[in-house]
Coordinates of C-alpha atoms in Angstrom, one line a residue:
X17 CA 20.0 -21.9 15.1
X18 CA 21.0 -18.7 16.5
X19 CA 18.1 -16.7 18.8
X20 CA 17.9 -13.7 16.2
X21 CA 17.2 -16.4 13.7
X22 CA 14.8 -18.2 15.5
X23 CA 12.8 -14.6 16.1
X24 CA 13.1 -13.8 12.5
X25 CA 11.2 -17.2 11.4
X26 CA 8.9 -16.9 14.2
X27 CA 7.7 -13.6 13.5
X28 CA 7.5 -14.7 9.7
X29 CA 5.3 -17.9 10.7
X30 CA 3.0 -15.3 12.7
X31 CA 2.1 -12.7 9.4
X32 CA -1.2 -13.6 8.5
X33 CA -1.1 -11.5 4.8
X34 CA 1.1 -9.6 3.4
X35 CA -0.2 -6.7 1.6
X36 CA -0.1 -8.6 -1.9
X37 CA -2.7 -10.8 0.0
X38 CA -4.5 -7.9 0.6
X39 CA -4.3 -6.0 -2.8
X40 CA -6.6 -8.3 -4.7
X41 CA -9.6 -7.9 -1.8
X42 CA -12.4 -5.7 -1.2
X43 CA -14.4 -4.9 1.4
X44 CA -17.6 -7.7 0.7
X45 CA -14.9 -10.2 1.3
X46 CA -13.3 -8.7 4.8
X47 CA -14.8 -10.0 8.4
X48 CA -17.8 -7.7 9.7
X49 CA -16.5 -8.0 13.5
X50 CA -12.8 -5.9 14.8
X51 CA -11.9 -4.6 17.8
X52 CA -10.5 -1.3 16.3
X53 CA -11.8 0.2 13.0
X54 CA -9.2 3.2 11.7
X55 CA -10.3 5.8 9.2
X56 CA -7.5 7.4 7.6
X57 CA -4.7 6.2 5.6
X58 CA -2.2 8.6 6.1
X59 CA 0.7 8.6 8.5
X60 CA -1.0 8.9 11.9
X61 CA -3.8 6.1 10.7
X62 CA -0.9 4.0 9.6
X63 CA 1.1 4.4 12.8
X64 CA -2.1 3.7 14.8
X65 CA -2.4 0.2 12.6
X66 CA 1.2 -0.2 13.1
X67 CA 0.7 0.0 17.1
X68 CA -2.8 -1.8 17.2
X69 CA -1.7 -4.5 15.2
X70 CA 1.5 -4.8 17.5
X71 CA -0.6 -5.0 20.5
X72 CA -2.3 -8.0 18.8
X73 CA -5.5 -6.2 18.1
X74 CA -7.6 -7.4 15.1
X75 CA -7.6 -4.2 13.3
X76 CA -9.2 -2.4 10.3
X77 CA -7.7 0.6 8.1
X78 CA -10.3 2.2 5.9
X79 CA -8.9 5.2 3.5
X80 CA -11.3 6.6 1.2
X81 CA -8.6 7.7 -2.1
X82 CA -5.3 6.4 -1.9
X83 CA -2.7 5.8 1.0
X84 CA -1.4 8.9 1.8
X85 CA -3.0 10.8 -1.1
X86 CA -3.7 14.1 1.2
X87 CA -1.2 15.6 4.0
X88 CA 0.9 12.8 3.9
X89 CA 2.4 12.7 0.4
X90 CA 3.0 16.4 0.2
X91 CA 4.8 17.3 3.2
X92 CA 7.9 19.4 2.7
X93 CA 9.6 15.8 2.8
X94 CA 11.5 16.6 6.2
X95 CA 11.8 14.4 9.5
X96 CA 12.4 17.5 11.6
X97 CA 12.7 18.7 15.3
X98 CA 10.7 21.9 14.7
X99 CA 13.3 24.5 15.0
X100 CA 10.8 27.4 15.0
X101 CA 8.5 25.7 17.4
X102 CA 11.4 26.9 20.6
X103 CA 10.7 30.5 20.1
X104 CA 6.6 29.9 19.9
X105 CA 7.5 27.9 23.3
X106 CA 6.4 24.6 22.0
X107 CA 9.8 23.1 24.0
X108 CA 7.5 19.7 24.5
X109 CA 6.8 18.8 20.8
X110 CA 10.7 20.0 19.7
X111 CA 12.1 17.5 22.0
X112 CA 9.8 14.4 21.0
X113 CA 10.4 15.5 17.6
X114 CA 13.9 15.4 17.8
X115 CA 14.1 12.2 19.8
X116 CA 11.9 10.2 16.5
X117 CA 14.1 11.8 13.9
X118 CA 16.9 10.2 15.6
X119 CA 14.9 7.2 16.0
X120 CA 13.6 7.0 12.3
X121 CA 17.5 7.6 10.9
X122 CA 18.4 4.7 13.0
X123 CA 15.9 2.4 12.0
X124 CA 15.2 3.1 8.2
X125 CA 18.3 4.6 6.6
X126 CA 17.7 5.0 3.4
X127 CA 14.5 5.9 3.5
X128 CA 14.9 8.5 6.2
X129 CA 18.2 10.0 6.0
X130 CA 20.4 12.6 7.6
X131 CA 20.3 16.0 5.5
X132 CA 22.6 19.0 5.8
X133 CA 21.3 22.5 6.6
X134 CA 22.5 25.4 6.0
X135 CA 21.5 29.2 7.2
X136 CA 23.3 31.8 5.7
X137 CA 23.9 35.1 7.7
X138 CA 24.0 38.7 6.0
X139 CA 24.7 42.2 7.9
X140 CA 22.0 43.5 9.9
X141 CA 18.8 41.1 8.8
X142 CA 17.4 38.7 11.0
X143 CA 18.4 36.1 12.3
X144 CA 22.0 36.8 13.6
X145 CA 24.5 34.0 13.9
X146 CA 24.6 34.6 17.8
X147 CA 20.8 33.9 18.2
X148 CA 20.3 31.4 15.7
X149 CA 23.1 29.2 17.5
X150 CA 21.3 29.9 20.5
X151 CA 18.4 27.8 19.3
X152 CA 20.8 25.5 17.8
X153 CA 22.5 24.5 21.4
X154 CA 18.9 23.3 22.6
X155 CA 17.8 21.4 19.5
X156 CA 21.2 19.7 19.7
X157 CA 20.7 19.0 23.7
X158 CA 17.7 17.3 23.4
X159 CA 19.2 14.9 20.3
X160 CA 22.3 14.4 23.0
X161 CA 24.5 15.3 19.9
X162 CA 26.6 18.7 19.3
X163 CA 26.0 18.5 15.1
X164 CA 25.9 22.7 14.2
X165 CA 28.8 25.4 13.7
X166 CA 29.1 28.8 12.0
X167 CA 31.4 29.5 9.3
X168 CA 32.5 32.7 8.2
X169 CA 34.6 31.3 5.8
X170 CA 32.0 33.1 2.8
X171 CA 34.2 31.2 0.1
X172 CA 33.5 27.6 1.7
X173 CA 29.3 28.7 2.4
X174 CA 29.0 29.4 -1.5
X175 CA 30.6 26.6 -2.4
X176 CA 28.3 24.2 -0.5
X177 CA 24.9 26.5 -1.8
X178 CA 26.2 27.8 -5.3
X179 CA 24.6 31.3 -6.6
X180 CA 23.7 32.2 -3.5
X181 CA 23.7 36.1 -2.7
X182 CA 27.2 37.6 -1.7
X183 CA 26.2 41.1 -0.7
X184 CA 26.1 41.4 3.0
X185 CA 26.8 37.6 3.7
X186 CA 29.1 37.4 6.8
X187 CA 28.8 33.2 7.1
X188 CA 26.4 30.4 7.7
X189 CA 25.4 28.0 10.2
X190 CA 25.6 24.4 9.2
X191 CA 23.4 21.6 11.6
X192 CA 21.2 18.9 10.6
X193 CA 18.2 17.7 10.0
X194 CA 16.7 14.6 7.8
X195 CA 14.8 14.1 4.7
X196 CA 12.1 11.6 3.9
X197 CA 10.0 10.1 0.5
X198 CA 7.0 10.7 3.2
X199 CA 4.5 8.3 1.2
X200 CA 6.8 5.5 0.7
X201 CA 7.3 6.1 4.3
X202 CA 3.2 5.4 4.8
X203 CA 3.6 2.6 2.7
X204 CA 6.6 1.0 5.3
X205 CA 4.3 1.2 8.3
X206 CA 1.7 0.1 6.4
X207 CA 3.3 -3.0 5.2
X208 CA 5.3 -3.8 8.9
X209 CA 1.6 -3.4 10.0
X210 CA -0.2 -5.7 7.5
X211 CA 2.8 -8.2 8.4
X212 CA 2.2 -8.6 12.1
X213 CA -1.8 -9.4 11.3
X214 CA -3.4 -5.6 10.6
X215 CA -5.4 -5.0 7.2
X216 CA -5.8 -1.8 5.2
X217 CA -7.7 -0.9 2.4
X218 CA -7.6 2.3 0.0
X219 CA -10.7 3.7 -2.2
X220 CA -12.7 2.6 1.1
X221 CA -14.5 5.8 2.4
X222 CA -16.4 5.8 5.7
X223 CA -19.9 7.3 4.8
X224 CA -21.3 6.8 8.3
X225 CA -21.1 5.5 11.8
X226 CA -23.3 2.6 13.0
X227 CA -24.3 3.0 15.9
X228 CA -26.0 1.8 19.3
X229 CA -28.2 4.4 20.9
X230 CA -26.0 7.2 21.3
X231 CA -22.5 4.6 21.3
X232 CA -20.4 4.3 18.1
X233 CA -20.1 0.6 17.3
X234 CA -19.0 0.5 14.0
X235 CA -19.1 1.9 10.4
X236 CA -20.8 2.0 7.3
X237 CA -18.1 2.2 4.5
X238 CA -18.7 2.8 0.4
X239 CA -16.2 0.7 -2.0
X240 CA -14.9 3.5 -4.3
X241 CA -14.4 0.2 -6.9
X242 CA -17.0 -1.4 -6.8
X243 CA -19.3 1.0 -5.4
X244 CA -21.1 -1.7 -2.8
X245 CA -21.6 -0.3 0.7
X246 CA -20.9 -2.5 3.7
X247 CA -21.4 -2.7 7.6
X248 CA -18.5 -3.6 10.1
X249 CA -18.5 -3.6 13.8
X250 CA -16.1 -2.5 16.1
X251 CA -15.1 -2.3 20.0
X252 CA -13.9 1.0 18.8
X253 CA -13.5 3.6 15.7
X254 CA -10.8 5.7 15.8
X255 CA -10.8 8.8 13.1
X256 CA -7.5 9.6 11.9
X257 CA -8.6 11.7 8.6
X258 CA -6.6 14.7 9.1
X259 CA -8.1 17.8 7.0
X260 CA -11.6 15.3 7.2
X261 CA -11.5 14.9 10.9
X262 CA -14.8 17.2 10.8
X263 CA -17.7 16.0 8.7
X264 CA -17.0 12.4 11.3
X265 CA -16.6 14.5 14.5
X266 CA -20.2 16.0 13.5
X267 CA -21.3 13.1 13.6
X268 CA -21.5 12.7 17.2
X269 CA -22.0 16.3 17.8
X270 CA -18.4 17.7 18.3
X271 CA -17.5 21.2 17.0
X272 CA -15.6 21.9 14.2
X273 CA -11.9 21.8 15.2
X274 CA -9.4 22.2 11.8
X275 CA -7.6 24.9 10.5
X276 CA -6.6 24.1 6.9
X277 CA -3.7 25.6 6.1
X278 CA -1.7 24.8 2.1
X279 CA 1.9 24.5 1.6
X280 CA 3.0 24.5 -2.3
X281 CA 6.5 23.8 -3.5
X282 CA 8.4 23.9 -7.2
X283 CA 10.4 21.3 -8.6
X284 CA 13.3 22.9 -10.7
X285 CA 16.6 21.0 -12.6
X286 CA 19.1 20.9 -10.3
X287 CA 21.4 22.0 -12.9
X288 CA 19.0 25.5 -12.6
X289 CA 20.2 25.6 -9.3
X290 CA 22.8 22.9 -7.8
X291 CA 22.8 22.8 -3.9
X292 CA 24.8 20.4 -2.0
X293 CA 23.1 21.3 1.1
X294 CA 19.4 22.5 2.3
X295 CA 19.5 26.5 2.3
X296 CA 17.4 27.7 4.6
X297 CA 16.1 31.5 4.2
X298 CA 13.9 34.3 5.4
X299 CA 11.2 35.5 2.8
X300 CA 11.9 38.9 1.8
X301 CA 8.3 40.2 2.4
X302 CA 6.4 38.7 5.8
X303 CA 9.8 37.1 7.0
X304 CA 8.3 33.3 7.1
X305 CA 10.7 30.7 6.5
X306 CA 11.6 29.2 2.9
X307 CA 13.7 26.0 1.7
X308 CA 15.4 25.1 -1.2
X309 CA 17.0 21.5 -0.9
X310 CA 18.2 18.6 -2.6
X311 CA 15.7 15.8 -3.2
X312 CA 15.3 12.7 -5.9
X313 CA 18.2 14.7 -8.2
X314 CA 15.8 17.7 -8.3
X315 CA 16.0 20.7 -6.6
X316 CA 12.6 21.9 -4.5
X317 CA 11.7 25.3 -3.1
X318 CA 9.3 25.3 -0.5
X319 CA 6.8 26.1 1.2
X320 CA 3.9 28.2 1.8
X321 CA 1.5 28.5 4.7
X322 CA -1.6 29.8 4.1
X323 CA -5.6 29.0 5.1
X324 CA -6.9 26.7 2.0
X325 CA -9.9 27.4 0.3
X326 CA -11.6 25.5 -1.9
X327 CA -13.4 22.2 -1.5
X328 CA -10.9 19.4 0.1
X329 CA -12.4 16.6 -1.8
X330 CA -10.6 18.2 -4.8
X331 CA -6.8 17.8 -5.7
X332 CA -5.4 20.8 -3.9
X333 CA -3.5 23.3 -6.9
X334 CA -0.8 25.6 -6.7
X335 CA -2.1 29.4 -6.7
X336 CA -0.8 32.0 -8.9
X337 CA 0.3 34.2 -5.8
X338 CA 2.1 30.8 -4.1
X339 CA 3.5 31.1 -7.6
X340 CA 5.5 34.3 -7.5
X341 CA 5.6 33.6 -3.8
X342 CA 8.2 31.2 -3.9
X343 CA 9.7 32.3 -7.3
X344 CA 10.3 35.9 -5.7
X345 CA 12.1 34.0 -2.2
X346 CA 14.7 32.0 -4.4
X347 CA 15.2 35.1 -6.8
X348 CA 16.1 37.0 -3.9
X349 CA 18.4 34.6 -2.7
X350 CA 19.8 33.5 -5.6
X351 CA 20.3 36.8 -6.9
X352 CA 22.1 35.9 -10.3
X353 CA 19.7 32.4 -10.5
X354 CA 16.9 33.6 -12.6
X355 CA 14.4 31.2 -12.5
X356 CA 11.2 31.3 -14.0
X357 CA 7.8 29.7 -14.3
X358 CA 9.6 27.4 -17.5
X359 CA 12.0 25.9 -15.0
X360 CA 9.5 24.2 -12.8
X361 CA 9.5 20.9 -13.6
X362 CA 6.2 19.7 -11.3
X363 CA 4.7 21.3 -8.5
X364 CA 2.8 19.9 -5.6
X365 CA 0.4 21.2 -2.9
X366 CA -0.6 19.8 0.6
X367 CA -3.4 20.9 3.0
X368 CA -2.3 20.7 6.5
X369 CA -5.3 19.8 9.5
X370 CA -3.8 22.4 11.7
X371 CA -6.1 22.6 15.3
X372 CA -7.2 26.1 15.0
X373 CA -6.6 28.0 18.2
X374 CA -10.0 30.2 17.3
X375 CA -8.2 33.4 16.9
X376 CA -7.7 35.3 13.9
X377 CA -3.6 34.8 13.4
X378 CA -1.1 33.6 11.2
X379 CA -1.2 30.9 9.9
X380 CA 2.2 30.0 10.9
X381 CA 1.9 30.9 14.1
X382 CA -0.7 28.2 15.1
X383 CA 0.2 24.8 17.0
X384 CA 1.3 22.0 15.1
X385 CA 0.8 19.4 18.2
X386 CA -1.5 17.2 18.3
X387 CA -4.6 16.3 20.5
X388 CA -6.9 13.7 21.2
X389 CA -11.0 13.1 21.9
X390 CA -13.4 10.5 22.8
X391 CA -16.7 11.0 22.8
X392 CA -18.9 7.7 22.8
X393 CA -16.7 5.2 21.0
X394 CA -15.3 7.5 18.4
X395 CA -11.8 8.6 19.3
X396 CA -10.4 11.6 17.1
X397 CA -6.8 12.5 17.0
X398 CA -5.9 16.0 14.4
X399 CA -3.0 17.9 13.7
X400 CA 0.4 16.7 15.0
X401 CA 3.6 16.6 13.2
X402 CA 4.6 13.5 10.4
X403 CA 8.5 13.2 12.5
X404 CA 6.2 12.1 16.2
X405 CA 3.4 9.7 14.5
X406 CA 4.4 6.9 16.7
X407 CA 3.9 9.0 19.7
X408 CA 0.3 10.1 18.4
X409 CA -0.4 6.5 17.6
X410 CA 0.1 5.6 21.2
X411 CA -1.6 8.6 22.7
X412 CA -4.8 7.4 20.7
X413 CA -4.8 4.1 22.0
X414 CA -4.3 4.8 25.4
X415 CA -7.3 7.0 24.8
X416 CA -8.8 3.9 23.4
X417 CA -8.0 1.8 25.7
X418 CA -11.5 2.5 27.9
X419 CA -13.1 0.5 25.3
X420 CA -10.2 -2.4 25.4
X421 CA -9.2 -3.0 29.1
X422 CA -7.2 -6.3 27.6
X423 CA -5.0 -4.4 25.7
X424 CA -1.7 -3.2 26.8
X425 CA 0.0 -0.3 25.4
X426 CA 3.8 0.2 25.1
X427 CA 5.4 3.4 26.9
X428 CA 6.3 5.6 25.1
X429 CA 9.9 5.2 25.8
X430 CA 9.9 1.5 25.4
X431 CA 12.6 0.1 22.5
X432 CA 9.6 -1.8 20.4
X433 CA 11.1 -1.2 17.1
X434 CA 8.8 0.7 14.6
X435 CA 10.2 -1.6 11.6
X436 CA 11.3 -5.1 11.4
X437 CA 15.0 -5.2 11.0
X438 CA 15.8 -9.1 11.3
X439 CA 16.1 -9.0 7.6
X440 CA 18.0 -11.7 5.7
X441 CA 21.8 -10.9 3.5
X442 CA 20.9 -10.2 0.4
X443 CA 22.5 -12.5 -2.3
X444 CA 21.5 -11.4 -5.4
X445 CA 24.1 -10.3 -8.1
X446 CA 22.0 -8.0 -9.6
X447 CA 21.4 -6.1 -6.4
X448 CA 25.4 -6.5 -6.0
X449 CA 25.8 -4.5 -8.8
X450 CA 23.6 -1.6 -8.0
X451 CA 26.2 0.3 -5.5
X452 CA 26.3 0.8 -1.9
X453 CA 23.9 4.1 -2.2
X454 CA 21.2 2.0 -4.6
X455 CA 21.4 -1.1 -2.1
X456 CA 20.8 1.3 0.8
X457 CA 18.2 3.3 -0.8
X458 CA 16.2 0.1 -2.3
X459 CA 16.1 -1.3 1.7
X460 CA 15.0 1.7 2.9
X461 CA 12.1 1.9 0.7
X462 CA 11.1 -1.5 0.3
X463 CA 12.2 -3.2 3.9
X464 CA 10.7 -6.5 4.6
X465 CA 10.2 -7.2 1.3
X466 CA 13.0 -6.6 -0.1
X467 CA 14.1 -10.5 -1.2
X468 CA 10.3 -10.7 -2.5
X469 CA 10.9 -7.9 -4.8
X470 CA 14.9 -9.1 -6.2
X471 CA 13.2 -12.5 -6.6
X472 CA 10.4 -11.2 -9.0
X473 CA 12.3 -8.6 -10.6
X474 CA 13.4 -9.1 -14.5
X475 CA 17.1 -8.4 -15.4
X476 CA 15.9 -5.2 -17.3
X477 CA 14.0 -3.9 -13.9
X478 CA 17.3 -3.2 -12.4
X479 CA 17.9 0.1 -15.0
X480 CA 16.5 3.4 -13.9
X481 CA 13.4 5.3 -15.1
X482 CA 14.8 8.2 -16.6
X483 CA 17.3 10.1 -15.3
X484 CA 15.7 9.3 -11.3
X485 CA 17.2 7.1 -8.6
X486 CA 14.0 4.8 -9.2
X487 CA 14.3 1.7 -11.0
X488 CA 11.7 -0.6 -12.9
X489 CA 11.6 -2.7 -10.2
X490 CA 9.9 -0.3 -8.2
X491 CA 6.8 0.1 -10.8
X492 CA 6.4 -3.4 -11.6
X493 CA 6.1 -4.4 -7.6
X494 CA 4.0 -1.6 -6.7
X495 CA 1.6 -2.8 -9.5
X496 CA 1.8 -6.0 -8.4
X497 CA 1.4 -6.0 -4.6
X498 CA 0.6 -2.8 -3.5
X499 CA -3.2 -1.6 -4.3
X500 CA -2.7 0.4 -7.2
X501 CA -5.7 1.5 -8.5
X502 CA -5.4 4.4 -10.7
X503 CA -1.7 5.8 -12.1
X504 CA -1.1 8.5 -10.5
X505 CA -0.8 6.0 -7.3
X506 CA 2.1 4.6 -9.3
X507 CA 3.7 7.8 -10.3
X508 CA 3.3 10.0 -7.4
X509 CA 3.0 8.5 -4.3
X510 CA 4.4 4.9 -4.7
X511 CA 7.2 6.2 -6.6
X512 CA 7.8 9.8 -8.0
X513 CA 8.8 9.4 -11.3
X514 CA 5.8 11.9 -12.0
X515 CA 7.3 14.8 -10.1
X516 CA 10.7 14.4 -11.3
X517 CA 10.7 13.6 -14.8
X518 CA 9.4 16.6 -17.1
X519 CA 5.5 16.6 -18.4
X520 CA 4.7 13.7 -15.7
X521 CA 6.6 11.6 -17.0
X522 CA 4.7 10.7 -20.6
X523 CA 8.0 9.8 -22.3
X524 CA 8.0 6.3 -20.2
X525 CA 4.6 5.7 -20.4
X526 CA 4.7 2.6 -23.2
X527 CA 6.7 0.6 -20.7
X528 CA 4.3 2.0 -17.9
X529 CA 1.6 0.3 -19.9
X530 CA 3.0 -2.7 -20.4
X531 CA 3.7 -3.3 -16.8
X532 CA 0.1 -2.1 -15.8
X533 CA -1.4 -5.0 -18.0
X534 CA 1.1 -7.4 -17.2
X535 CA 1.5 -7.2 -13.5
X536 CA -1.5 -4.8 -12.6
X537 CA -4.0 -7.0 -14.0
X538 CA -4.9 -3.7 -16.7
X539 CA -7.1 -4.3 -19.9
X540 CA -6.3 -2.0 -22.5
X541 CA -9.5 -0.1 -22.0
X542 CA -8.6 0.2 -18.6
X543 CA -5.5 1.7 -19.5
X544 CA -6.3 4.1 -21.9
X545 CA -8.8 5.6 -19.5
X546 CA -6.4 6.1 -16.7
X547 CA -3.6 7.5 -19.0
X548 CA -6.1 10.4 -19.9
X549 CA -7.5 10.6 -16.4
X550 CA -3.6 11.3 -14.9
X551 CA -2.6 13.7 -17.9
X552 CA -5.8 16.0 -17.1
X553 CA -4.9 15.5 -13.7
X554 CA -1.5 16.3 -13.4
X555 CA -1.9 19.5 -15.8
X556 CA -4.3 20.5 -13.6
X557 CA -2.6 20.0 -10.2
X558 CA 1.5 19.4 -10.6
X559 CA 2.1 21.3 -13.2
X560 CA 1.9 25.3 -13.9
X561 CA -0.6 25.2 -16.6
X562 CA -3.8 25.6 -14.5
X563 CA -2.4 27.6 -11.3
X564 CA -5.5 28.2 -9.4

């Protein structure tokens, strides 16, 4: 038996659950002792599982909606150095940013993959091809890689980014950058987590902190289910609850420290505007940076930065000014494009738990690093970028680690893998027959579960939903294995189907229901009420018909 072999069957002997094993628990039936409790199911509480549960910790995940249902499932769906972050002078969090994306590409392709960029240049606006390049040159130093050039070939740049303006344009500069389903990616580190011995749970919300005297020790957590509360004890709680961070800070007297800013984007056809490559734009009016890209077959434009306001608890929704914001940027690009409120196919909205530096300034211009506290056995980590959350994850547990003297924790330079890629040939015809793209794209997303999935899969899961890259198989094994307790879990964060296919996807939603009640344990009853709770909701936040 070779030794790469011999690892892979090790390891497997070593996974305690797998997070099917997990999906059919709740939290009366999980142990009340762990060394690390972690509140927060996004990406940075995943990648602190991930770490914990490397280091051989017994660790707990608590979210209290769905994985990744805030920041973390409506990012701008980039793995990205931080370009703009060289001229604020954040030269620190560019590099390590740049260093992970190369990192991620390498270790989940197909999930995170390289994406082409593309900044067209026009006479006398900002920024010139000269000092744009400039910036270039260090992004592409600290990735080791020369990967950008200008063209002033105008015939070739319209080619790659059809419509776009002509008036003025003296050529483009082309680099890279990668692109990422950011919840599936959650849902990765989650499962590589849940496979070397962690344990999550969703629809678990931390209500309070137990503790001793003035010492944390644990937490008191309500079952959004079954709506028991329970008691668990810890060596040590780490809060990981992005735009929440707050409300548990208070808790042991520490100020408030977010900054809430939104991002909204619009999902168009990409026949209403075909672009081969990520454009990459100033905004007419407060020259902010805008995107339009590629992404699932749709075309997105993107984003916004601006302080939220609202209550966070609620589904964050589009604004009529984010609205003509983003319609007024491609317009003005795309001067002959025309596209209007009827085009959108979905929108979605994100909140963003920026560290506010206390002064009154833009939005944009405030840090996106992270940063870490302890104060009596709670450790808080906020803000930080999605592209560094494996950095962040080990910042927090060398911050933890006053509380666990037996642990060791990895360098940050040290070649632990953050996903197991031992994985076994594939022989299954079906999965043959898919292509080279759909093979690639089906192990980036589903990883070490890959065979599990082909082996449960029916012949007629292998077709797509719709016109999307997704296929049945998707749906029926998210169902089945991975927590899905209301819909629009299933259609827009496990897969997107609800973004991407027009009205939410209602056109699919007989089959939907038939694999809810076959594989995800549905009653009818059950059914009907969560097929009218994800129509209100997705009217109400991913669609234009009730822009706040």
């Amino acid at each position: 038996m070779s030794e790469k072999k011999a690892m892979s069957e090790q390891r497997a002997m070593s996974r305690k659950e797998s997070m099917s094993d997990q999906a059919h628990k709740r939290l009366q039936h999980l142990d009340e002792e762990w060394d690390l409790i972690v509140v927060g199911g996004g990406i940075t509480g995943a990648g602190i599982l991930r770490e914990a549960s490397r280091c051989g910790l017994k660790v707990l995940l608590l979210e209290q909606k769905d994985y990744a249902w805030g920041t973390s499932s409506r990012s701008s769906k980039m793995v990205h150095g931080g370009l703009r972050y060289i001229p604020q002078g954040q030269l620190k969090l560019t590099h390590e940013s740049v260093i992970e994306r190369e990192r991620l590409m390498k270790e989940a392709p197909g999930l995170v993959d390289l994406g082409s960029f593309t900044m067209p240049h026009y006479k006398w606006k900002f920024p010139g091809p000269f000092s744009f390049n400039a910036l270039l040159a260090m992004y592409d130093f600290y990735a080791r890689l020369w990967a950008h050039y200008f063209s002033n070939k105008t015939s070739v740049v319209q080619k790659l980014i059809p419509g776009l303006k002509h008036k003025n344009l003296v050529g483009a500069t082309m680099f890279r950058d990668a692109f990422v389903d950011d919840a599936r990616l959650v849902m990765r580190v989650l499962d590589e987590a849940i496979a070397d011995g962690g344990t999550a749970m969703n629809y678990s919300k931390v209500v309070d902190l137990l503790k001793d005297g003035e010492q944390v020790c644990g937490v008191c957590a309500e079952d959004g289910i079954t709506g028991e509360t329970v008691e668990f004890k810890a060596r040590v709680v780490v809060s990981a609850a992005g735009v929440w961070s707050d409300p548990l800070r208070a808790k042991v007297g520490e100020k408030p420290v977010i900054r809430p800013l939104r991002g909204s984007h619009l999902v168009i056809p990409s026949w209403r505007l075909p672009v081969a490559h990520a454009c990459c734009f100033m905004h007419p009016d407060d020259k902010r940076p805008v995107f339009v890209f590629p992404w699932e077959g749709s075309t997105v434009v993107g984003t916004t930065d601006l302080d939220n306001v609202g209550d966070l608890e609620d589904e964050p929704v589009i604004t009529n000014q984010e609205i003509e914001y983003l319609l007024k940027a491609v317009n003005g690009e795309f001067d002959s494009a025309d596209i209007t409120r009827e085009d959108v196919i979905s929108t979605w909205t994100g909140v963003r738990p920026v560290i506010s530096s206390g002064k009154n300034i833009d939005p944009s211009k405030e840090t996106r690093d992270h940063a870490v506290w302890d104060k009596n056995g709670l450790v808080s980590v906020c803000g930080g970028k999605l592209t560094t959350f494996r950095l962040i994850a080990r910042d927090v547990l060398r911050k933890a680690n006053h509380y666990l003297p037996d642990v060791t924790v990895p360098a940050d330079k040290e070649d632990a893998t953050i996903f197991h890629t031992e994985c076994e040939p594939v022989e299954d015809k079906r999965f043959a027959a898919l292509g080279k793209q759909q093979q690639k794209r089906l192990q980036g997303r589903l990883g070490i579960r890959l065979q599990e999935v082909l082996q449960q899969a029916e012949d007629s899961d292998f077709l797509r939903v719709g016109s999307t890259d997704f296929l049945w198989l998707e749906l029926r094994w998210a169902a089945r294995t991975e927590q899905v307790e209301h819909l629009d879990d299933l259609l827009l964060r496990r897969t997107r189907v609800g973004n991407l296919i027009k009205n939410g996807a209602t056109e699919h939603m007989q089959r939907i229901g038939q694999i809810m009640t076959e594989d995800g344990g549905w009653t009818g009853s059950k059914w009907e009420e969560e097929l009218d709770r994800y129509g209100a909701l997705w009217k109400r936040a991913y669609s234009l018909e009730n822009p706040a």
